[in-house]
Amino acid sequence: MSGRSERRADLIVVGAGIAGLTAALSAAEQGLRVVVLNKGPRWNPDDAEHPTSTFYAQGGIAVVDPRIADDSINLHVTDTLNAGAGLTDPVSTRPILADGWPAVGQLVDRGAHFDTGADGRFLRTREGGHSVRRIIHAGGDATGARVQQALGEAAGAAGLVVLDDTWASDVLVDRGEVVGASYVTDGIAGVVWAPTVLLATGGVGHVYAATTNPAGATGDGIALALRAGAAVADLEFVQFHPTMLYVPGARGRRTLVSEAVRGEGGRLVDANGESVTAGVHPLGDLAPRDVVARAVAAAMERTGAECVHLDIRGVERFAERFPTVTAGVRASGLDIVDGFLPVVPGAHYLCGGVETDVDGRTDVPGLLAAGETARTGLHGANRLASNSLLEGLVMGRRAAVQAAARADRDIREVDVPDLGSTRVCDRTALQDAMSHHVALDRDAAGLDAVAALLDAAPCVPRTDLRTAEDAALLLTARAIVAAARAREESRGCHQRDDHPATADVAVSRRFVLRGDELVAAGERAVPSS
Ligand code: FAD
Ligand code: SIN
């Protein structure tokens, strides 16, 4: 492609959320030349919408403060394994959680401020599945906005090269190893040559009609990895948050009502005023997220109501403690008048993803993944609340170490493929089908129907970001459906009406792309401890 912009780097980071910017800053501190590709606009706190899930994070970061007597890494590991419904890998979980405290310390050094009490220590809240208060937060429930601001400012101060409004189109591979990535900015194609590419592209929420995720959460990292030859695993485990604000008929990004509201005294009640979770789980409203989301759905079914309510009358100084939720409720045209917020389960988080080891390496040399797009084994079949920001921090740092180890490798510049054509499905049809058949409850007939719809998607030229996102949504949805069809059991976020039992052995399954086919590429029993 003549006239194309070309650059060289030691590390290309795709994504500018917590995982991407942490990796980029850590790599730059080690002297690496880093280029960040960010399909979102330059970060501006005054924008109405933001391109990262990181910005929208509310509850906080789950981390064991070693100075606190009632908590320990062992307890955090136990809570994470319990939430993960047998599929969380203890081998990767322990080192990731154990690295949390130094990673948070580095974030503080980079300018993040967390809420503190009179003794100067971090205030800690509680969320579903945690046996103690261990979640640190900032600005009440503005944790993500504060973290994004700190990282954005640190990136500016470090002089990081961040190409905003720039979408990564392909990972370039030569003889099985990464040599760079192609991108498009303002309609112009470009390429960065580098021995290492980190995918830190976030989530997949817009595979569904309504989600807590920002508009750009379209599964780009899943699609980039599959097309580069890497495996994805456990994609059937899409986590639905129990309390997304209910606005009748609304689609797209919706306001989240943080689990920390329940941690601070909020109660879920059905249309008759009865507790939603009574008798469901010993932790009640603070049970793991998959359990509470199903209890909410069951209450809606039982009463015929379109939502349940979060009774916030017992939460002290609600607007002060939860300013983000309060602003989101008002922006949705609702008001908190009587102390009851209408909520429903909403697509929130992908527990599986691009399969990596505990250092962020995929099975394609030079291709790393971190943050929500990756599957390290930490989240199993259901992520423990507030473990995601922690994982992004820890794995971002680890990815930088891997990039440093590869920085001296020679790479050969290859022919850069044209954008070409791609299969896409009408976005509304895809989202509706996934929301009806591949959400909280699944069965073979529904999965077959969605697979048929997705398989019939036509080819179009991959000319612009919208088409590229539609292509990523399609490939991601196909991979979720393939994984959900293969899992003939119910576990964590994946519940099959036609296979309600949980298998004795928890198995993680991987898929790869061969031509245009998603192919099962092995399975592995997850050790129990
Ligand atoms: P993101 O922060 O989503 O960043 C992705 C980046 O990739 C963006 O910059 C995007 O522009 C870029 N990108 C995507 N595709 C491309 C492409 N093709 N080319 C170039 N750039 C691309 N977790 C917690 O631990 N605690 C919480 O309290 C919490 N609250 C949450 C509340 C909400 C409303 C949501 C949505 C999530 C919450 N989560 C929480 C989950 C957590 O915020 C996310 O999992 C995490 O922030 C993901 O970080 P990331 O760096 O992987 O991706
Ligand atoms: C929340 O604040 O409820 C979201 C926390 C998370 O997704 O981990």
XYZ file of C-alpha atoms and ligand atoms in Angstrom:
590
model
C 0.000 0.000 0.000
C 1.900 3.105 -1.156
C 1.961 6.273 0.925
C 1.229 4.221 4.008
C 2.573 5.529 7.322
C 5.156 3.140 8.839
C 6.765 3.146 12.295
C 8.977 0.860 14.336
C 8.531 0.013 17.991
C 9.505 -2.571 20.573
C 5.905 -2.976 21.734
C 2.533 -2.180 20.190
C -0.266 -1.870 22.721
C -3.797 -2.073 21.351
C -6.066 -0.339 23.848
C -5.788 2.530 26.316
C -7.671 1.260 29.364
C -6.161 0.013 32.621
C -4.375 -2.994 31.078
C -3.032 -1.194 27.996
C -1.821 1.973 29.686
C -0.297 0.063 32.614
C 1.647 -2.100 30.170
C 2.668 0.855 28.024
C 3.890 2.906 30.989
C 5.757 -0.054 32.486
C 7.420 -0.863 29.143
C 8.396 2.770 28.535
C 9.944 2.887 32.024
C 12.126 -0.050 30.962
C 13.337 1.962 27.954
C 11.145 0.302 25.311
C 9.763 2.212 22.346
C 6.001 1.855 22.709
C 3.157 2.768 20.363
C -0.405 2.658 21.725
C -3.252 2.253 19.235
C -6.562 3.504 20.613
C -9.725 3.435 18.548
C -11.353 5.847 20.976
C -10.865 9.605 20.964
C -8.198 11.333 23.056
C -9.395 11.096 26.639
C -11.332 14.116 27.780
C -13.029 14.021 31.194
C -15.800 16.298 29.916
C -16.938 13.950 27.117
C -20.453 12.547 27.546
C -19.347 9.013 26.574
C -15.975 7.339 27.187
C -14.229 4.630 25.201
C -12.980 2.374 28.005
C -14.771 0.128 30.490
C -12.051 1.228 32.869
C -13.570 4.709 32.962
C -16.973 3.306 33.988
C -15.746 1.051 36.812
C -17.581 1.862 40.007
C -17.169 -0.534 42.940
C -13.392 -0.545 43.055
C -10.326 -2.776 43.109
C -10.276 -5.990 45.129
C -6.887 -6.159 46.800
C -5.487 -7.613 50.003
C -3.874 -4.912 52.120
C -1.152 -6.872 53.960
C -1.500 -4.562 56.974
C -5.096 -5.642 57.580
C -5.486 -8.553 59.991
C -8.851 -9.920 58.820
C -7.748 -10.533 55.215
C -5.136 -12.616 53.442
C -4.156 -13.825 49.970
C -5.424 -17.268 50.983
C -8.875 -15.830 51.728
C -8.938 -13.844 48.480
C -7.930 -16.975 46.552
C -10.687 -18.970 48.289
C -13.348 -16.356 47.476
C -12.155 -16.194 43.850
C -12.263 -19.987 43.490
C -15.703 -20.196 45.103
C -17.118 -17.530 42.758
C -15.559 -19.227 39.722
C -17.732 -22.354 40.081
C -14.872 -24.841 39.742
C -13.336 -23.395 36.590
C -11.013 -20.823 38.164
C -7.436 -22.013 37.798
C -5.679 -21.890 41.189
C -2.282 -22.058 39.488
C -2.733 -18.667 37.821
C -5.004 -17.173 40.484
C -2.594 -17.118 43.408
C 0.300 -15.261 41.729
C -2.039 -12.733 40.097
C -3.793 -11.917 43.366
C -0.495 -11.895 45.275
C 0.890 -9.266 42.869
C -2.099 -7.003 43.515
C -0.755 -4.921 46.373
C 2.504 -3.834 44.638
C 0.541 -3.151 41.450
C -1.860 -0.893 43.336
C 1.136 0.792 44.963
C 2.541 1.573 41.531
C -0.840 2.958 40.442
C -0.789 5.269 43.473
C 2.761 6.327 42.554
C 1.395 7.148 39.088
C -1.091 9.553 40.622
C -4.217 7.598 41.597
C -5.891 8.593 44.883
C -8.133 6.157 46.697
C -10.644 7.069 49.393
C -9.102 6.934 52.863
C -10.434 6.994 56.412
C -9.354 9.089 59.390
C -6.432 6.699 60.013
C -5.091 7.390 56.502
C -5.775 3.825 55.370
C -7.826 2.930 52.302
C -11.540 2.642 52.974
C -12.792 -0.797 51.972
C -16.223 -1.850 50.760
C -17.785 -5.236 50.109
C -19.276 -6.814 46.991
C -20.776 -10.158 45.979
C -18.754 -13.267 46.844
C -16.224 -11.498 49.088
C -16.080 -12.777 52.648
C -14.557 -9.526 53.968
C -14.490 -5.829 53.042
C -11.476 -5.692 50.682
C -12.462 -3.384 47.820
C -10.727 -0.045 47.695
C -12.431 2.762 45.801
C -11.975 6.331 44.626
C -14.378 9.265 44.565
C -16.989 7.003 46.190
C -18.060 5.024 43.108
C -15.956 6.957 40.551
C -13.059 4.493 40.842
C -12.631 3.877 37.118
C -12.804 7.537 36.153
C -10.105 8.374 38.705
C -7.903 5.472 37.600
C -8.311 6.354 33.910
C -7.450 9.973 34.663
C -4.323 9.018 36.622
C -3.103 6.667 33.885
C -3.960 9.136 31.110
C -2.046 11.906 32.844
C 0.899 9.601 33.532
C 0.952 8.622 29.846
C 1.004 12.308 28.878
C 3.781 13.083 31.357
C 5.847 10.120 30.086
C 5.467 11.298 26.485
C 3.933 7.975 25.401
C 3.080 7.746 21.719
C -0.698 7.209 21.709
C -2.440 7.172 18.341
C -6.049 8.057 19.201
C -8.990 7.520 16.796
C -6.901 4.680 15.376
C -8.202 1.121 15.077
C -5.964 -1.910 14.849
C -7.016 -3.888 11.787
C -4.710 -6.927 11.881
C -1.859 -8.464 13.837
C 0.949 -9.178 11.342
C 2.605 -12.569 11.624
C 5.683 -13.943 9.819
C 6.602 -17.614 10.052
C 4.364 -18.005 13.101
C 5.775 -15.002 15.038
C 4.423 -11.497 15.482
C 6.110 -8.757 13.444
C 3.692 -5.858 13.881
C 0.159 -4.575 13.515
C -1.736 -2.685 10.860
C -4.144 0.099 11.662
C -6.464 2.665 10.143
C -6.674 6.278 11.217
C -8.903 8.826 9.527
C -9.452 6.384 6.650
C -5.703 6.004 6.031
C -3.960 2.660 6.571
C -0.688 2.443 8.510
C 1.614 -0.147 10.020
C 3.812 -0.433 13.095
C 6.587 -3.055 12.987
C 7.388 -4.607 16.360
C 8.249 -8.037 17.783
C 5.473 -7.834 20.358
C 1.804 -6.850 20.208
C -0.327 -6.635 23.336
C -4.076 -6.934 22.891
C -5.770 -4.907 25.648
C -9.014 -4.155 23.857
C -11.510 -4.748 26.674
C -14.873 -6.458 26.516
C -17.646 -7.680 24.252
C -20.806 -6.216 25.812
C -22.278 -5.001 22.521
C -22.787 -8.574 21.391
C -25.985 -8.003 23.440
C -28.784 -5.437 23.056
C -28.234 -3.786 26.433
C -24.967 -3.719 28.344
C -23.028 -1.794 30.965
C -20.087 -1.539 28.506
C -19.029 1.457 26.391
C -19.859 1.499 22.683
C -16.437 0.227 21.601
C -16.739 -3.065 23.532
C -17.189 -5.089 20.350
C -14.791 -8.000 20.859
C -12.022 -6.602 18.645
C -9.275 -8.366 20.630
C -11.027 -11.720 20.303
C -11.284 -11.264 16.534
C -7.700 -9.971 16.133
C -6.332 -12.906 18.135
C -8.365 -15.563 16.343
C -7.350 -14.191 12.936
C -3.689 -14.179 14.029
C -3.902 -17.877 14.939
C -4.262 -17.660 18.721
C -6.727 -19.713 20.765
C -9.653 -18.381 22.776
C -11.091 -20.224 25.780
C -14.176 -20.212 28.015
C -16.075 -17.660 25.905
C -19.436 -19.103 26.954
C -18.981 -17.449 30.330
C -20.453 -13.996 29.755
C -21.202 -12.435 33.099
C -24.507 -10.609 33.548
C -24.430 -8.017 36.309
C -27.523 -8.349 38.514
C -28.208 -4.616 38.780
C -28.138 -2.692 35.521
C -30.523 0.272 35.719
C -33.809 -0.617 34.019
C -35.142 1.822 31.436
C -37.953 0.261 29.355
C -36.876 -0.522 25.783
C -33.425 1.048 26.143
C -30.533 -0.443 24.140
C -26.775 0.094 24.095
C -24.741 1.248 27.095
C -26.861 1.425 30.230
C -26.053 2.727 33.698
C -24.694 0.228 36.207
C -25.792 0.265 39.822
C -22.711 -0.936 41.669
C -22.726 -4.071 43.790
C -21.119 -1.912 46.446
C -24.615 -0.420 46.968
C -25.593 -3.821 48.370
C -22.285 -3.907 50.251
C -23.367 -0.702 51.972
C -26.881 -1.902 52.880
C -28.965 -1.936 49.665
C -31.490 -4.809 49.359
C -32.980 -6.428 46.292
C -36.775 -6.770 46.439
C -39.313 -8.115 43.967
C -42.582 -6.538 42.820
C -44.253 -7.749 46.051
C -41.566 -6.228 48.242
C -40.103 -9.666 49.075
C -36.342 -10.303 49.205
C -35.030 -11.543 45.840
C -32.287 -13.698 47.325
C -33.879 -15.060 50.516
C -33.162 -18.796 50.719
C -31.037 -18.739 47.550
C -27.522 -18.533 49.022
C -26.016 -18.067 52.494
C -24.523 -14.712 51.409
C -27.972 -13.429 50.352
C -27.755 -10.248 48.257
C -23.955 -10.519 48.460
C -23.797 -13.979 46.890
C -21.573 -14.385 43.794
C -22.824 -12.423 40.811
C -24.101 -15.338 38.700
C -26.265 -16.521 41.606
C -27.786 -13.077 42.239
C -28.376 -12.408 38.523
C -30.322 -15.671 38.226
C -32.277 -14.880 41.395
C -33.249 -11.521 39.872
C -34.371 -13.212 36.637
C -36.332 -15.799 38.633
C -38.064 -13.068 40.648
C -39.061 -11.274 37.440
C -40.435 -14.501 36.014
C -42.304 -15.331 39.235
C -43.985 -11.939 39.543
C -44.317 -11.138 35.845
C -42.607 -7.774 36.476
C -40.145 -6.239 34.000
C -37.573 -5.518 36.723
C -36.856 -5.861 40.419
C -35.950 -2.980 42.733
C -32.906 -2.103 44.754
C -34.084 -0.671 48.053
C -31.463 1.937 48.941
C -33.225 3.428 51.947
C -30.720 1.766 54.276
C -27.669 3.243 52.528
C -26.315 6.239 54.382
C -25.765 9.460 52.384
C -26.396 7.629 49.113
C -25.745 10.536 46.714
C -22.456 11.363 48.429
C -21.205 7.763 48.570
C -22.468 6.872 45.076
C -22.240 10.036 42.945
C -21.684 8.093 39.692
C -24.803 5.966 40.153
C -26.777 9.048 41.177
C -25.676 10.955 38.057
C -26.366 7.915 35.837
C -29.876 7.516 37.227
C -30.622 11.189 36.572
C -29.098 11.059 33.086
C -31.432 8.143 32.330
C -34.419 10.388 33.038
C -35.205 8.778 36.412
C -34.957 10.234 39.862
C -34.289 8.728 43.254
C -37.425 9.862 45.001
C -38.693 6.977 47.076
C -35.437 5.044 47.605
C -36.122 2.261 45.087
C -34.097 1.833 41.883
C -35.478 -0.361 39.043
C -32.826 -2.898 37.973
C -32.410 -5.918 35.669
C -29.489 -8.220 34.827
C -27.279 -6.757 32.061
C -24.389 -8.045 29.926
C -21.291 -6.901 31.780
C -18.078 -8.908 31.495
C -16.411 -11.664 29.467
C -14.859 -14.180 31.888
C -13.108 -16.132 29.109
C -11.082 -14.624 26.295
C -7.794 -14.909 24.452
C -6.004 -17.748 26.205
C -2.785 -16.678 27.940
C -0.385 -18.016 30.484
C 0.228 -16.207 33.740
C 2.634 -13.843 31.956
C 0.145 -12.779 29.268
C 1.597 -14.946 26.481
C -0.730 -16.482 23.912
C 0.341 -19.494 21.864
C 1.484 -17.185 19.028
C 5.028 -16.013 19.914
C 5.027 -12.242 20.386
C 1.258 -11.950 20.804
C 0.238 -11.011 24.341
C -3.193 -10.300 25.794
C -4.160 -8.621 29.065
C -7.218 -7.230 30.788
C -10.769 -8.192 29.906
C -9.923 -9.556 26.461
C -7.616 -12.174 28.001
C -8.387 -15.452 29.698
C -5.773 -16.124 32.358
C -7.887 -18.597 34.350
C -8.529 -16.085 37.174
C -12.243 -15.694 36.502
C -13.268 -19.265 35.763
C -16.984 -19.594 35.100
C -17.899 -16.432 37.013
C -15.627 -13.517 37.947
C -15.401 -12.378 41.545
C -16.457 -8.715 41.772
C -13.692 -6.119 41.372
C -11.039 -8.669 40.391
C -10.935 -7.237 36.864
C -9.198 -3.918 37.475
C -6.728 -5.813 39.642
C -6.031 -8.296 36.865
C -5.566 -5.470 34.329
C -2.967 -3.831 36.564
C -1.067 -7.011 37.345
C -1.131 -8.467 33.831
C -0.282 -5.101 32.239
C 2.922 -5.025 34.268
C 3.718 -8.618 33.406
C 3.142 -8.010 29.700
C 5.757 -5.243 29.787
C 8.311 -7.694 31.182
C 7.602 -10.102 28.315
C 7.918 -7.307 25.775
C 11.297 -6.308 27.218
C 12.533 -9.888 26.856
C 11.644 -9.827 23.136
C 12.774 -6.290 22.325
C 16.048 -7.321 20.628
C 14.496 -9.794 18.201
C 14.980 -9.211 14.503
C 11.777 -8.997 12.565
C 11.139 -9.169 8.843
C 8.713 -6.758 7.260
C 6.032 -8.712 5.426
C 3.433 -7.784 2.843
C 0.622 -6.023 4.639
C -2.744 -7.473 3.610
C -5.468 -5.166 2.328
C -8.451 -4.707 4.601
C -10.296 -7.070 2.256
C -13.821 -8.268 2.821
C -15.405 -9.691 5.921
C -18.619 -11.296 7.062
C -21.015 -9.153 9.080
C -24.496 -9.638 10.495
C -27.091 -6.906 10.938
C -26.086 -5.583 14.370
C -29.595 -5.322 15.814
C -30.499 -8.839 14.647
C -27.292 -10.252 16.147
C -27.798 -8.460 19.458
C -31.454 -9.502 19.722
C -30.694 -13.137 18.926
C -27.842 -13.259 21.456
C -30.016 -11.519 24.095
C -32.890 -13.964 23.611
C -30.979 -17.218 23.316
C -27.421 -16.840 24.649
C -27.905 -14.783 27.803
C -28.667 -16.104 31.319
C -30.417 -19.277 30.084
C -29.498 -21.327 27.024
C -30.663 -24.520 25.319
C -29.728 -26.455 22.200
C -32.662 -25.204 20.111
C -31.915 -21.538 20.864
C -28.179 -21.960 20.296
C -28.826 -23.739 16.978
C -31.125 -20.913 15.853
C -28.506 -18.254 16.632
C -25.767 -20.300 14.963
C -27.885 -20.510 11.790
C -28.437 -16.733 11.783
C -24.726 -16.019 12.276
C -23.623 -18.609 9.710
C -25.780 -16.898 7.071
C -24.026 -13.534 7.479
C -22.964 -12.086 4.136
C -19.538 -10.729 3.084
C -18.958 -6.986 2.727
C -15.824 -4.848 2.187
C -14.041 -4.006 5.497
C -13.836 -0.298 4.804
C -14.473 1.526 8.035
C -14.531 1.146 11.812
C -18.248 0.347 11.959
C -17.796 -2.577 9.562
C -14.676 -3.765 11.380
C -16.605 -3.695 14.672
C -19.526 -5.560 13.117
C -17.072 -8.200 11.865
C -15.575 -8.514 15.361
C -19.052 -8.773 16.905
C -19.939 -11.556 14.483
C -16.772 -13.584 15.068
C -17.052 -13.098 18.839
C -20.720 -14.108 18.849
C -19.914 -17.190 16.759
C -17.175 -18.153 19.210
C -19.482 -17.644 22.228
C -22.169 -19.789 20.580
C -19.685 -22.518 19.589
C -18.422 -22.679 23.169
C -21.942 -22.640 24.628
C -23.031 -25.480 22.333
C -20.012 -27.557 23.339
C -20.658 -27.138 27.063
C -23.447 -29.566 27.834
C -23.647 -28.740 31.533
C -24.564 -25.761 33.702
C -21.790 -23.913 35.524
C -21.367 -20.322 36.715
C -22.580 -17.842 34.084
C -23.450 -20.632 31.633
C -26.816 -22.240 32.438
C -28.325 -24.790 30.054
C -32.039 -25.478 30.553
C -31.491 -28.772 28.718
C -28.375 -29.689 30.756
C -29.058 -28.327 34.269
C -26.487 -30.503 36.092
C -22.871 -29.516 36.714
C -20.243 -32.012 35.553
C -17.979 -33.558 38.199
C -14.829 -32.322 36.466
C -14.454 -28.687 35.360
C -13.054 -28.502 31.839
C -11.706 -25.422 30.052
C -12.221 -25.546 26.257
C -10.275 -23.721 23.588
C -11.227 -22.811 20.023
C -9.164 -21.605 17.072
C -10.045 -20.265 13.636
C -9.220 -22.504 10.653
C -10.133 -20.668 7.465
C -13.534 -19.305 8.423
C -14.399 -22.204 10.742
C -14.201 -22.110 14.523
C -12.645 -25.403 15.493
C -12.407 -27.031 18.934
C -8.708 -27.193 19.807
C -8.574 -29.258 22.957
C -9.774 -29.174 26.498
C -8.088 -29.222 29.861
C -9.376 -30.254 33.276
C -8.877 -27.424 35.740
C -7.165 -28.478 38.994
C -9.379 -28.005 42.049
C -6.697 -26.429 44.263
P -10.923 -1.166 28.545
O -10.759 -0.331 29.751
O -12.298 -1.443 28.107
O -10.092 -0.533 27.368
C -10.166 -1.065 26.076
C -9.397 -0.167 25.131
O -9.218 -0.822 23.885
C -10.068 1.150 24.812
O -9.095 2.170 24.823
C -10.584 0.960 23.389
O -10.691 2.173 22.684
C -9.477 0.079 22.830
N -9.777 -0.727 21.645
C -10.694 -1.704 21.485
N -10.620 -2.239 20.253
C -9.624 -1.595 19.606
C -9.068 -1.677 18.297
N -9.521 -2.539 17.370
N -8.053 -0.849 17.976
C -7.590 0.056 18.865
N -8.087 0.189 20.109
C -9.088 -0.629 20.481
N -14.072 -4.138 37.324
C -13.554 -4.040 38.563
O -12.570 -4.702 38.870
N -14.103 -3.182 39.479
C -15.194 -2.421 39.202
O -15.648 -1.662 40.035
C -15.772 -2.531 37.904
N -16.870 -1.808 37.581
C -17.314 -1.842 36.282
C -18.383 -1.007 35.917
C -18.782 -0.950 34.598
C -19.927 -0.072 34.212
C -18.123 -1.755 33.626
C -18.541 -1.697 32.188
C -17.099 -2.600 33.990
C -16.694 -2.651 35.318
N -15.651 -3.480 35.714
C -15.149 -3.394 36.980
C -14.909 -4.260 34.721
C -13.643 -3.481 34.346
O -13.921 -2.104 34.376
C -13.138 -3.863 32.969
O -13.104 -5.254 32.835
C -11.731 -3.304 32.778
O -11.726 -1.912 33.008
C -11.237 -3.629 31.381
O -10.023 -2.958 31.197
P -9.223 -3.179 29.846
O -7.997 -2.358 29.948
O -9.105 -4.627 29.588
O -10.220 -2.614 28.716
C -19.726 -3.000 40.439
O -19.352 -1.946 40.947
O -20.750 -3.601 40.786
C -18.913 -3.603 39.335
C -17.799 -4.335 39.912
C -17.207 -5.278 38.915
O -17.664 -5.416 37.794
O -16.230 -5.933 39.305
